[in-house]
């Protein structure tokens, strides 16, 4: 949701349209956009890719389910630290 909200904001979509397309209430959209603002659009896209790749690897037995979520979260947190934002 963070990536799609940021992409729609960049494309000039209004709050009502974004909330509707994301299926969230307006207050949740504000929080989503605030969180997305901590990252560039490319970083958000990378995070989506990491999550999808990890899920694929777990479901195909290439990666153990145990610890896989933690690994992705550590990668995401390292981006946040690189950006100097919390």
PDB file of N, CA and C in Angstrom:
ATOM      1  N   UNK A   1       0.820  -1.197   0.000  1.00  0.00           N
ATOM      2  CA  UNK A   1       0.000   0.000   0.000  1.00  0.00           C
ATOM      3  C   UNK A   1       0.859   1.254   0.000  1.00  0.00           C
ATOM      4  N   UNK A   2       1.992   1.188   0.686  1.00  0.00           N
ATOM      5  CA  UNK A   2       2.861   2.364   0.723  1.00  0.00           C
ATOM      6  C   UNK A   2       3.315   2.737  -0.681  1.00  0.00           C
ATOM      7  N   UNK A   3       3.744   1.738  -1.431  1.00  0.00           N
ATOM      8  CA  UNK A   3       4.219   1.995  -2.796  1.00  0.00           C
ATOM      9  C   UNK A   3       3.102   2.557  -3.669  1.00  0.00           C
ATOM     10  N   UNK A   4       1.953   1.924  -3.654  1.00  0.00           N
ATOM     11  CA  UNK A   4       0.860   2.372  -4.513  1.00  0.00           C
ATOM     12  C   UNK A   4       0.364   3.754  -4.114  1.00  0.00           C
ATOM     13  N   UNK A   5       0.318   4.034  -2.820  1.00  0.00           N
ATOM     14  CA  UNK A   5      -0.095   5.368  -2.374  1.00  0.00           C
ATOM     15  C   UNK A   5       0.899   6.423  -2.850  1.00  0.00           C
ATOM     16  N   UNK A   6       2.183   6.142  -2.712  1.00  0.00           N
ATOM     17  CA  UNK A   6       3.207   7.092  -3.145  1.00  0.00           C
ATOM     18  C   UNK A   6       3.168   7.288  -4.659  1.00  0.00           C
ATOM     19  N   UNK A   7       2.974   6.200  -5.400  1.00  0.00           N
ATOM     20  CA  UNK A   7       2.909   6.298  -6.860  1.00  0.00           C
ATOM     21  C   UNK A   7       1.693   7.100  -7.304  1.00  0.00           C
ATOM     22  N   UNK A   8       0.555   6.872  -6.664  1.00  0.00           N
ATOM     23  CA  UNK A   8      -0.650   7.632  -7.021  1.00  0.00           C
ATOM     24  C   UNK A   8      -0.497   9.095  -6.664  1.00  0.00           C
ATOM     25  N   UNK A   9       0.134   9.380  -5.521  1.00  0.00           N
ATOM     26  CA  UNK A   9       0.363  10.774  -5.112  1.00  0.00           C
ATOM     27  C   UNK A   9       1.238  11.456  -6.151  1.00  0.00           C
ATOM     28  N   UNK A  10       2.294  10.779  -6.574  1.00  0.00           N
ATOM     29  CA  UNK A  10       3.206  11.342  -7.570  1.00  0.00           C
ATOM     30  C   UNK A  10       2.483  11.597  -8.891  1.00  0.00           C
ATOM     31  N   UNK A  11       1.516  10.738  -9.227  1.00  0.00           N
ATOM     32  CA  UNK A  11       0.747  10.884 -10.464  1.00  0.00           C
ATOM     33  C   UNK A  11      -0.338  11.955 -10.345  1.00  0.00           C
ATOM     34  N   UNK A  12      -0.511  12.514  -9.144  1.00  0.00           N
ATOM     35  CA  UNK A  12      -1.469  13.596  -8.963  1.00  0.00           C
ATOM     36  C   UNK A  12      -2.863  13.180  -8.553  1.00  0.00           C
ATOM     37  N   UNK A  13      -3.021  11.950  -8.095  1.00  0.00           N
ATOM     38  CA  UNK A  13      -4.344  11.481  -7.667  1.00  0.00           C
ATOM     39  C   UNK A  13      -4.772  12.210  -6.398  1.00  0.00           C
ATOM     40  N   UNK A  14      -6.062  12.420  -6.255  1.00  0.00           N
ATOM     41  CA  UNK A  14      -6.612  13.046  -5.068  1.00  0.00           C
ATOM     42  C   UNK A  14      -6.767  12.048  -3.930  1.00  0.00           C
ATOM     43  N   UNK A  15      -6.938  12.566  -2.729  1.00  0.00           N
ATOM     44  CA  UNK A  15      -7.049  11.714  -1.548  1.00  0.00           C
ATOM     45  C   UNK A  15      -8.224  10.744  -1.637  1.00  0.00           C
ATOM     46  N   UNK A  16      -9.369  11.225  -2.098  1.00  0.00           N
ATOM     47  CA  UNK A  16     -10.545  10.363  -2.201  1.00  0.00           C
ATOM     48  C   UNK A  16     -10.333   9.214  -3.163  1.00  0.00           C
ATOM     49  N   UNK A  17      -9.727   9.516  -4.286  1.00  0.00           N
ATOM     50  CA  UNK A  17      -9.442   8.482  -5.280  1.00  0.00           C
ATOM     51  C   UNK A  17      -8.452   7.463  -4.727  1.00  0.00           C
ATOM     52  N   UNK A  18      -7.394   7.963  -4.060  1.00  0.00           N
ATOM     53  CA  UNK A  18      -6.389   7.043  -3.510  1.00  0.00           C
ATOM     54  C   UNK A  18      -6.997   6.142  -2.443  1.00  0.00           C
ATOM     55  N   UNK A  19      -7.760   6.730  -1.523  1.00  0.00           N
ATOM     56  CA  UNK A  19      -8.367   5.938  -0.451  1.00  0.00           C
ATOM     57  C   UNK A  19      -9.287   4.869  -1.032  1.00  0.00           C
ATOM     58  N   UNK A  20     -10.052   5.244  -2.042  1.00  0.00           N
ATOM     59  CA  UNK A  20     -10.968   4.296  -2.680  1.00  0.00           C
ATOM     60  C   UNK A  20     -10.221   3.156  -3.357  1.00  0.00           C
ATOM     61  N   UNK A  21      -9.206   3.488  -4.134  1.00  0.00           N
ATOM     62  CA  UNK A  21      -8.459   2.453  -4.858  1.00  0.00           C
ATOM     63  C   UNK A  21      -7.677   1.545  -3.914  1.00  0.00           C
ATOM     64  N   UNK A  22      -7.203   2.093  -2.801  1.00  0.00           N
ATOM     65  CA  UNK A  22      -6.463   1.286  -1.829  1.00  0.00           C
ATOM     66  C   UNK A  22      -7.393   0.539  -0.880  1.00  0.00           C
ATOM     67  N   UNK A  23      -8.666   0.946  -0.848  1.00  0.00           N
ATOM     68  CA  UNK A  23      -9.638   0.290   0.023  1.00  0.00           C
ATOM     69  C   UNK A  23      -9.433   0.612   1.489  1.00  0.00           C
ATOM     70  N   UNK A  24      -9.009   1.852   1.763  1.00  0.00           N
ATOM     71  CA  UNK A  24      -8.769   2.268   3.151  1.00  0.00           C
ATOM     72  C   UNK A  24      -9.486   3.582   3.431  1.00  0.00           C
ATOM     73  N   UNK A  25      -9.800   3.857   4.704  1.00  0.00           N
ATOM     74  CA  UNK A  25     -10.437   5.132   5.044  1.00  0.00           C
ATOM     75  C   UNK A  25      -9.436   6.289   4.949  1.00  0.00           C
ATOM     76  N   UNK A  26      -9.938   7.526   4.844  1.00  0.00           N
ATOM     77  CA  UNK A  26      -9.054   8.687   4.690  1.00  0.00           C
ATOM     78  C   UNK A  26      -7.991   8.831   5.790  1.00  0.00           C
ATOM     79  N   UNK A  27      -8.340   8.545   7.045  1.00  0.00           N
ATOM     80  CA  UNK A  27      -7.338   8.697   8.104  1.00  0.00           C
ATOM     81  C   UNK A  27      -6.194   7.703   7.909  1.00  0.00           C
ATOM     82  N   UNK A  28      -6.513   6.525   7.399  1.00  0.00           N
ATOM     83  CA  UNK A  28      -5.481   5.525   7.133  1.00  0.00           C
ATOM     84  C   UNK A  28      -4.615   5.957   5.953  1.00  0.00           C
ATOM     85  N   UNK A  29      -5.220   6.638   4.986  1.00  0.00           N
ATOM     86  CA  UNK A  29      -4.451   7.149   3.851  1.00  0.00           C
ATOM     87  C   UNK A  29      -3.418   8.159   4.322  1.00  0.00           C
ATOM     88  N   UNK A  30      -3.811   9.051   5.215  1.00  0.00           N
ATOM     89  CA  UNK A  30      -2.857  10.042   5.737  1.00  0.00           C
ATOM     90  C   UNK A  30      -1.673   9.356   6.402  1.00  0.00           C
ATOM     91  N   UNK A  31      -1.962   8.341   7.205  1.00  0.00           N
ATOM     92  CA  UNK A  31      -0.880   7.602   7.870  1.00  0.00           C
ATOM     93  C   UNK A  31      -0.021   6.857   6.854  1.00  0.00           C
ATOM     94  N   UNK A  32      -0.647   6.292   5.854  1.00  0.00           N
ATOM     95  CA  UNK A  32       0.076   5.559   4.814  1.00  0.00           C
ATOM     96  C   UNK A  32       1.015   6.486   4.054  1.00  0.00           C
ATOM     97  N   UNK A  33       0.515   7.655   3.674  1.00  0.00           N
ATOM     98  CA  UNK A  33       1.351   8.618   2.955  1.00  0.00           C
ATOM     99  C   UNK A  33       2.495   9.136   3.819  1.00  0.00           C
ATOM    100  N   UNK A  34       2.233   9.318   5.100  1.00  0.00           N
ATOM    101  CA  UNK A  34       3.280   9.760   6.028  1.00  0.00           C
ATOM    102  C   UNK A  34       4.384   8.715   6.095  1.00  0.00           C
ATOM    103  N   UNK A  35       3.997   7.460   6.218  1.00  0.00           N
ATOM    104  CA  UNK A  35       4.986   6.380   6.278  1.00  0.00           C
ATOM    105  C   UNK A  35       5.733   6.239   4.953  1.00  0.00           C
ATOM    106  N   UNK A  36       5.017   6.359   3.848  1.00  0.00           N
ATOM    107  CA  UNK A  36       5.644   6.237   2.530  1.00  0.00           C
ATOM    108  C   UNK A  36       6.639   7.362   2.288  1.00  0.00           C
ATOM    109  N   UNK A  37       6.405   8.511   2.890  1.00  0.00           N
ATOM    110  CA  UNK A  37       7.292   9.663   2.721  1.00  0.00           C
ATOM    111  C   UNK A  37       8.687   9.456   3.269  1.00  0.00           C
ATOM    112  N   UNK A  38       8.880   8.405   4.011  1.00  0.00           N
ATOM    113  CA  UNK A  38      10.203   8.109   4.567  1.00  0.00           C
ATOM    114  C   UNK A  38      11.126   7.471   3.539  1.00  0.00           C
ATOM    115  N   UNK A  39      10.566   7.079   2.396  1.00  0.00           N
ATOM    116  CA  UNK A  39      11.317   6.345   1.388  1.00  0.00           C
ATOM    117  C   UNK A  39      11.083   6.939   0.005  1.00  0.00           C
ATOM    118  N   UNK A  40      12.029   6.717  -0.882  1.00  0.00           N
ATOM    119  CA  UNK A  40      11.830   7.101  -2.278  1.00  0.00           C
ATOM    120  C   UNK A  40      10.905   6.076  -2.937  1.00  0.00           C
ATOM    121  N   UNK A  41      10.373   6.430  -4.080  1.00  0.00           N
ATOM    122  CA  UNK A  41       9.499   5.511  -4.808  1.00  0.00           C
ATOM    123  C   UNK A  41      10.272   4.253  -5.210  1.00  0.00           C
ATOM    124  N   UNK A  42      11.528   4.413  -5.593  1.00  0.00           N
ATOM    125  CA  UNK A  42      12.350   3.250  -5.943  1.00  0.00           C
ATOM    126  C   UNK A  42      12.566   2.338  -4.742  1.00  0.00           C
ATOM    127  N   UNK A  43      12.787   2.917  -3.573  1.00  0.00           N
ATOM    128  CA  UNK A  43      12.967   2.108  -2.371  1.00  0.00           C
ATOM    129  C   UNK A  43      11.690   1.352  -2.031  1.00  0.00           C
ATOM    130  N   UNK A  44      10.549   2.005  -2.168  1.00  0.00           N
ATOM    131  CA  UNK A  44       9.269   1.338  -1.904  1.00  0.00           C
ATOM    132  C   UNK A  44       9.046   0.180  -2.873  1.00  0.00           C
ATOM    133  N   UNK A  45       9.397   0.384  -4.133  1.00  0.00           N
ATOM    134  CA  UNK A  45       9.273  -0.686  -5.127  1.00  0.00           C
ATOM    135  C   UNK A  45      10.205  -1.849  -4.768  1.00  0.00           C
ATOM    136  N   UNK A  46      11.413  -1.523  -4.327  1.00  0.00           N
ATOM    137  CA  UNK A  46      12.350  -2.571  -3.911  1.00  0.00           C
ATOM    138  C   UNK A  46      11.788  -3.372  -2.741  1.00  0.00           C
ATOM    139  N   UNK A  47      11.173  -2.691  -1.797  1.00  0.00           N
ATOM    140  CA  UNK A  47      10.587  -3.383  -0.643  1.00  0.00           C
ATOM    141  C   UNK A  47       9.500  -4.357  -1.088  1.00  0.00           C
ATOM    142  N   UNK A  48       8.665  -3.929  -2.024  1.00  0.00           N
ATOM    143  CA  UNK A  48       7.624  -4.823  -2.555  1.00  0.00           C
ATOM    144  C   UNK A  48       8.259  -6.046  -3.199  1.00  0.00           C
ATOM    145  N   UNK A  49       9.295  -5.815  -3.970  1.00  0.00           N
ATOM    146  CA  UNK A  49       9.991  -6.917  -4.645  1.00  0.00           C
ATOM    147  C   UNK A  49      10.578  -7.883  -3.626  1.00  0.00           C
ATOM    148  N   UNK A  50      11.203  -7.367  -2.580  1.00  0.00           N
ATOM    149  CA  UNK A  50      11.782  -8.225  -1.541  1.00  0.00           C
ATOM    150  C   UNK A  50      10.711  -9.098  -0.903  1.00  0.00           C
ATOM    151  N   UNK A  51       9.569  -8.497  -0.587  1.00  0.00           N
ATOM    152  CA  UNK A  51       8.488  -9.256   0.056  1.00  0.00           C
ATOM    153  C   UNK A  51       7.948 -10.341  -0.878  1.00  0.00           C
ATOM    154  N   UNK A  52       7.735  -9.995  -2.136  1.00  0.00           N
ATOM    155  CA  UNK A  52       7.214 -10.958  -3.106  1.00  0.00           C
ATOM    156  C   UNK A  52       8.221 -12.081  -3.338  1.00  0.00           C
ATOM    157  N   UNK A  53       9.484 -11.714  -3.498  1.00  0.00           N
ATOM    158  CA  UNK A  53      10.524 -12.732  -3.706  1.00  0.00           C
ATOM    159  C   UNK A  53      10.634 -13.668  -2.509  1.00  0.00           C
ATOM    160  N   UNK A  54      10.575 -13.107  -1.307  1.00  0.00           N
ATOM    161  CA  UNK A  54      10.670 -13.926  -0.098  1.00  0.00           C
ATOM    162  C   UNK A  54       9.497 -14.885  -0.008  1.00  0.00           C
ATOM    163  N   UNK A  55       8.296 -14.394  -0.279  1.00  0.00           N
ATOM    164  CA  UNK A  55       7.115 -15.260  -0.242  1.00  0.00           C
ATOM    165  C   UNK A  55       7.247 -16.390  -1.261  1.00  0.00           C
ATOM    166  N   UNK A  56       7.705 -16.055  -2.454  1.00  0.00           N
ATOM    167  CA  UNK A  56       7.890 -17.057  -3.504  1.00  0.00           C
ATOM    168  C   UNK A  56       8.901 -18.117  -3.064  1.00  0.00           C
ATOM    169  N   UNK A  57      10.010 -17.679  -2.499  1.00  0.00           N
ATOM    170  CA  UNK A  57      11.054 -18.609  -2.065  1.00  0.00           C
ATOM    171  C   UNK A  57      10.575 -19.510  -0.931  1.00  0.00           C
ATOM    172  N   UNK A  58       9.792 -18.961  -0.011  1.00  0.00           N
ATOM    173  CA  UNK A  58       9.259 -19.766   1.093  1.00  0.00           C
ATOM    174  C   UNK A  58       8.288 -20.805   0.544  1.00  0.00           C
ATOM    175  N   UNK A  59       7.389 -20.373  -0.332  1.00  0.00           N
ATOM    176  CA  UNK A  59       6.379 -21.294  -0.861  1.00  0.00           C
ATOM    177  C   UNK A  59       6.978 -22.368  -1.760  1.00  0.00           C
ATOM    178  N   UNK A  60       8.121 -22.093  -2.362  1.00  0.00           N
ATOM    179  CA  UNK A  60       8.794 -23.080  -3.202  1.00  0.00           C
ATOM    180  C   UNK A  60       9.805 -23.915  -2.424  1.00  0.00           C
ATOM    181  N   UNK A  61       9.912 -23.681  -1.151  1.00  0.00           N
ATOM    182  CA  UNK A  61      10.826 -24.454  -0.324  1.00  0.00           C
ATOM    183  C   UNK A  61      12.283 -24.055  -0.450  1.00  0.00           C
ATOM    184  N   UNK A  62      12.546 -22.945  -1.121  1.00  0.00           N
ATOM    185  CA  UNK A  62      13.917 -22.478  -1.296  1.00  0.00           C
ATOM    186  C   UNK A  62      14.429 -21.753  -0.054  1.00  0.00           C
ATOM    187  N   UNK A  63      13.504 -21.307   0.787  1.00  0.00           N
ATOM    188  CA  UNK A  63      13.846 -20.524   1.971  1.00  0.00           C
ATOM    189  C   UNK A  63      12.972 -21.000   3.119  1.00  0.00           C
ATOM    190  N   UNK A  64      13.569 -21.136   4.276  1.00  0.00           N
ATOM    191  CA  UNK A  64      12.815 -21.546   5.447  1.00  0.00           C
ATOM    192  C   UNK A  64      11.863 -20.426   5.868  1.00  0.00           C
ATOM    193  N   UNK A  65      10.653 -20.813   6.236  1.00  0.00           N
ATOM    194  CA  UNK A  65       9.683 -19.815   6.686  1.00  0.00           C
ATOM    195  C   UNK A  65      10.171 -19.128   7.961  1.00  0.00           C
ATOM    196  N   UNK A  66      10.818 -19.896   8.801  1.00  0.00           N
ATOM    197  CA  UNK A  66      11.316 -19.355  10.067  1.00  0.00           C
ATOM    198  C   UNK A  66      12.428 -18.343   9.794  1.00  0.00           C
ATOM    199  N   UNK A  67      12.217 -17.142  10.216  1.00  0.00           N
ATOM    200  CA  UNK A  67      13.213 -16.094  10.071  1.00  0.00           C
ATOM    201  C   UNK A  67      13.128 -15.305   8.779  1.00  0.00           C
ATOM    202  N   UNK A  68      12.315 -15.747   7.824  1.00  0.00           N
ATOM    203  CA  UNK A  68      12.258 -15.061   6.531  1.00  0.00           C
ATOM    204  C   UNK A  68      11.651 -13.661   6.659  1.00  0.00           C
ATOM    205  N   UNK A  69      10.603 -13.531   7.445  1.00  0.00           N
ATOM    206  CA  UNK A  69       9.999 -12.220   7.646  1.00  0.00           C
ATOM    207  C   UNK A  69      10.982 -11.274   8.322  1.00  0.00           C
ATOM    208  N   UNK A  70      11.695 -11.780   9.296  1.00  0.00           N
ATOM    209  CA  UNK A  70      12.665 -10.961  10.010  1.00  0.00           C
ATOM    210  C   UNK A  70      13.757 -10.454   9.070  1.00  0.00           C
ATOM    211  N   UNK A  71      14.197 -11.308   8.139  1.00  0.00           N
ATOM    212  CA  UNK A  71      15.227 -10.902   7.188  1.00  0.00           C
ATOM    213  C   UNK A  71      14.751  -9.751   6.307  1.00  0.00           C
ATOM    214  N   UNK A  72      13.519  -9.846   5.821  1.00  0.00           N
ATOM    215  CA  UNK A  72      12.970  -8.774   4.983  1.00  0.00           C
ATOM    216  C   UNK A  72      12.834  -7.492   5.805  1.00  0.00           C
ATOM    217  N   UNK A  73      12.349  -7.614   7.014  1.00  0.00           N
ATOM    218  CA  UNK A  73      12.175  -6.424   7.858  1.00  0.00           C
ATOM    219  C   UNK A  73      13.510  -5.758   8.164  1.00  0.00           C
ATOM    220  N   UNK A  74      14.547  -6.534   8.367  1.00  0.00           N
ATOM    221  CA  UNK A  74      15.873  -5.957   8.605  1.00  0.00           C
ATOM    222  C   UNK A  74      16.367  -5.192   7.381  1.00  0.00           C
ATOM    223  N   UNK A  75      16.093  -5.705   6.199  1.00  0.00           N
ATOM    224  CA  UNK A  75      16.474  -4.985   4.972  1.00  0.00           C
ATOM    225  C   UNK A  75      15.725  -3.655   4.880  1.00  0.00           C
ATOM    226  N   UNK A  76      14.439  -3.687   5.202  1.00  0.00           N
ATOM    227  CA  UNK A  76      13.636  -2.470   5.151  1.00  0.00           C
ATOM    228  C   UNK A  76      14.112  -1.471   6.200  1.00  0.00           C
ATOM    229  N   UNK A  77      14.382  -1.941   7.395  1.00  0.00           N
ATOM    230  CA  UNK A  77      14.872  -1.053   8.453  1.00  0.00           C
ATOM    231  C   UNK A  77      16.231  -0.458   8.106  1.00  0.00           C
ATOM    232  N   UNK A  78      17.053  -1.209   7.399  1.00  0.00           N
ATOM    233  CA  UNK A  78      18.361  -0.674   7.009  1.00  0.00           C
ATOM    234  C   UNK A  78      18.193   0.480   6.019  1.00  0.00           C
ATOM    235  N   UNK A  79      17.189   0.423   5.158  1.00  0.00           N
ATOM    236  CA  UNK A  79      16.899   1.544   4.261  1.00  0.00           C
ATOM    237  C   UNK A  79      16.511   2.784   5.043  1.00  0.00           C
ATOM    238  N   UNK A  80      15.668   2.576   6.046  1.00  0.00           N
ATOM    239  CA  UNK A  80      15.202   3.677   6.868  1.00  0.00           C
ATOM    240  C   UNK A  80      16.403   4.317   7.577  1.00  0.00           C
ATOM    241  N   UNK A  81      17.320   3.500   8.062  1.00  0.00           N
ATOM    242  CA  UNK A  81      18.490   4.008   8.756  1.00  0.00           C
ATOM    243  C   UNK A  81      19.392   4.770   7.776  1.00  0.00           C
ATOM    244  N   UNK A  82      19.540   4.249   6.551  1.00  0.00           N
ATOM    245  CA  UNK A  82      20.334   4.920   5.518  1.00  0.00           C
ATOM    246  C   UNK A  82      19.774   6.313   5.226  1.00  0.00           C
ATOM    247  N   UNK A  83      18.455   6.411   5.240  1.00  0.00           N
ATOM    248  CA  UNK A  83      17.803   7.686   4.948  1.00  0.00           C
ATOM    249  C   UNK A  83      17.894   8.659   6.109  1.00  0.00           C
ATOM    250  N   UNK A  84      18.288   8.158   7.284  1.00  0.00           N
ATOM    251  CA  UNK A  84      18.383   9.020   8.458  1.00  0.00           C
ATOM    252  C   UNK A  84      17.050   9.438   9.011  1.00  0.00           C
ATOM    253  N   UNK A  85      16.021   8.624   8.729  1.00  0.00           N
ATOM    254  CA  UNK A  85      14.665   8.929   9.194  1.00  0.00           C
ATOM    255  C   UNK A  85      14.162   7.763   9.996  1.00  0.00           C
ATOM    256  N   UNK A  86      13.326   8.045  10.962  1.00  0.00           N
ATOM    257  CA  UNK A  86      12.727   6.952  11.746  1.00  0.00           C
ATOM    258  C   UNK A  86      11.234   7.085  11.782  1.00  0.00           C
TER     259      UNK A  86
END
